[in-house]
């Protein structure tokens, strides 16, 4: 989709409207499952996090991994998964997999972020249930499309923010719901650890030979063509680059902000503003502070709620901001919710802590048991129970995270977000970043 700048705003508006109307005539793909019938799952992106995803989903006795798709045929990627599931059909191009749509019921998408929506959306069009890694998508527009598609085709969806189902996050959410810290006045969230990927300042010159096992053009997919460089992109290190990822906020935001969203019932921010060093068009910032303003909810003290995000090595909220004792060491990543009756620290990932310590010395935190984030999706696909991070929930969470990354690229500007119209009405430059150009021949087919 090569959108001209001038037509981009109208395109977003029209497509949003089309998606909304189409939802009214949604088809239902649900059916009655036999008691021992197994969900036939195709896994796309089978190494890295994908390995954990298909392994944990396949722990359900009602799941069969029937197809594997990966752009790297070597022993560490497709080869390893093929050894684990020798009966599964193998593909390097998801479009060939989708030509055999009768062979499977559901899809796991665990590729780099820029390929989530281009793979998940056609899967949903084919009526396939989807488990998709976090962040749900690479752009805000894609996140909205994912939510609309899941709704239109009435599919079972789950984002891979598995910590949501961990007892620590579930316990934190319950403490807020139980009113233990009262209504919440302010939130600070952070990821102060170092980025674990190869950091870069600009695109390197030259090219390296493409490994024989790697389908580099398929790896690039919708992203603009660029020369292959050893280690810099595939595997894992694509996180440094704007064409494939959304940096540290994109990587961790959907985890760390998740219990905050759930606890407070947040939806769309009204404004977003970032402080960050200047960056070029290639890479992501190594440090940022992002200020979001949300409409208040029944669990917030005011009519609005201020949430501040911090990332970068050693970048944490200061005691003046978080209000805890100066000597209190904060976890490397997490959130503090400042409430009318106390504060709650939610480490990523450990049990939550209440402050002031003296006030809550005798308070016994009731631990909420974990649920299985993976097999609960498979169960829900077979008509048993529901998922907790469906695209109806994960879409708006991802939109918020990605709006933060738009603010980082328009640092210092207070961006107004009109979620209903899917526009940033006060900045053309920021508004243009709600979507992106897709490589010729790889234009996704949006719903609608
Ligand atoms: N939930 C979590 O805790 C968590 C942790 C790590 C990664 N992730 C997410 O998982 C996803 C994958 O991250 P990763 O670290 O495993 O990346 P990775 O680069 O290590 O692995 C990606 C895998 O997908 C394959 N692949 C790439 N493009 C493909 C395509 N177009 N079609 C099929 N296969 C393709 C690669 O060959 C590789 O096997 C990302 O979205 C990331 O954000 C989530």
PDB file of N, CA, C and O in Angstrom, residues 2 29 76 105 166 171 220 238 342 390:
ATOM      1  N   UNK A   2       1.061   1.847  -1.165  1.00  0.00           N
ATOM      2  CA  UNK A   2       1.889   3.044  -1.216  1.00  0.00           C
ATOM      3  C   UNK A   2       0.984   4.247  -1.082  1.00  0.00           C
ATOM      4  O   UNK A   2       0.502   4.810  -2.045  1.00  0.00           O
ATOM      5  N   UNK A  29     -17.350 -18.359  12.542  1.00  0.00           N
ATOM      6  CA  UNK A  29     -16.619 -19.568  12.172  1.00  0.00           C
ATOM      7  C   UNK A  29     -16.709 -20.628  13.277  1.00  0.00           C
ATOM      8  O   UNK A  29     -16.089 -21.675  13.187  1.00  0.00           O
ATOM      9  N   UNK A  76      18.610 -24.846  13.346  1.00  0.00           N
ATOM     10  CA  UNK A  76      18.183 -24.103  14.532  1.00  0.00           C
ATOM     11  C   UNK A  76      16.761 -23.573  14.409  1.00  0.00           C
ATOM     12  O   UNK A  76      16.173 -23.134  15.395  1.00  0.00           O
ATOM     13  N   UNK A 105      -6.819 -25.359  11.591  1.00  0.00           N
ATOM     14  CA  UNK A 105      -7.908 -24.580  12.194  1.00  0.00           C
ATOM     15  C   UNK A 105      -7.434 -23.269  12.799  1.00  0.00           C
ATOM     16  O   UNK A 105      -8.230 -22.357  13.005  1.00  0.00           O
ATOM     17  N   UNK A 166       0.314 -14.917  34.715  1.00  0.00           N
ATOM     18  CA  UNK A 166       1.181 -15.281  35.850  1.00  0.00           C
ATOM     19  C   UNK A 166       0.499 -14.834  37.154  1.00  0.00           C
ATOM     20  O   UNK A 166      -0.182 -13.809  37.188  1.00  0.00           O
ATOM     21  N   UNK A 171      -2.399 -11.219  40.725  1.00  0.00           N
ATOM     22  CA  UNK A 171      -2.565 -10.776  42.116  1.00  0.00           C
ATOM     23  C   UNK A 171      -2.569  -9.248  42.183  1.00  0.00           C
ATOM     24  O   UNK A 171      -3.385  -8.640  42.901  1.00  0.00           O
ATOM     25  N   UNK A 220      12.123 -10.240   4.895  1.00  0.00           N
ATOM     26  CA  UNK A 220      11.801  -8.811   4.796  1.00  0.00           C
ATOM     27  C   UNK A 220      10.292  -8.607   4.659  1.00  0.00           C
ATOM     28  O   UNK A 220       9.734  -7.674   5.243  1.00  0.00           O
ATOM     29  N   UNK A 238      16.613  -7.661  15.021  1.00  0.00           N
ATOM     30  CA  UNK A 238      15.716  -6.770  14.276  1.00  0.00           C
ATOM     31  C   UNK A 238      15.087  -5.721  15.198  1.00  0.00           C
ATOM     32  O   UNK A 238      14.596  -4.695  14.746  1.00  0.00           O
ATOM     33  N   UNK A 342      -2.617   4.233  49.393  1.00  0.00           N
ATOM     34  CA  UNK A 342      -1.302   3.588  49.401  1.00  0.00           C
ATOM     35  C   UNK A 342      -0.805   3.402  47.980  1.00  0.00           C
ATOM     36  O   UNK A 342      -1.489   3.784  47.027  1.00  0.00           O
ATOM     37  N   UNK A 390      -7.588 -11.221  24.364  1.00  0.00           N
ATOM     38  CA  UNK A 390      -8.120 -11.261  22.997  1.00  0.00           C
ATOM     39  C   UNK A 390      -7.739  -9.960  22.301  1.00  0.00           C
ATOM     40  O   UNK A 390      -7.359  -8.980  22.948  1.00  0.00           O
TER      41      UNK A 390
END
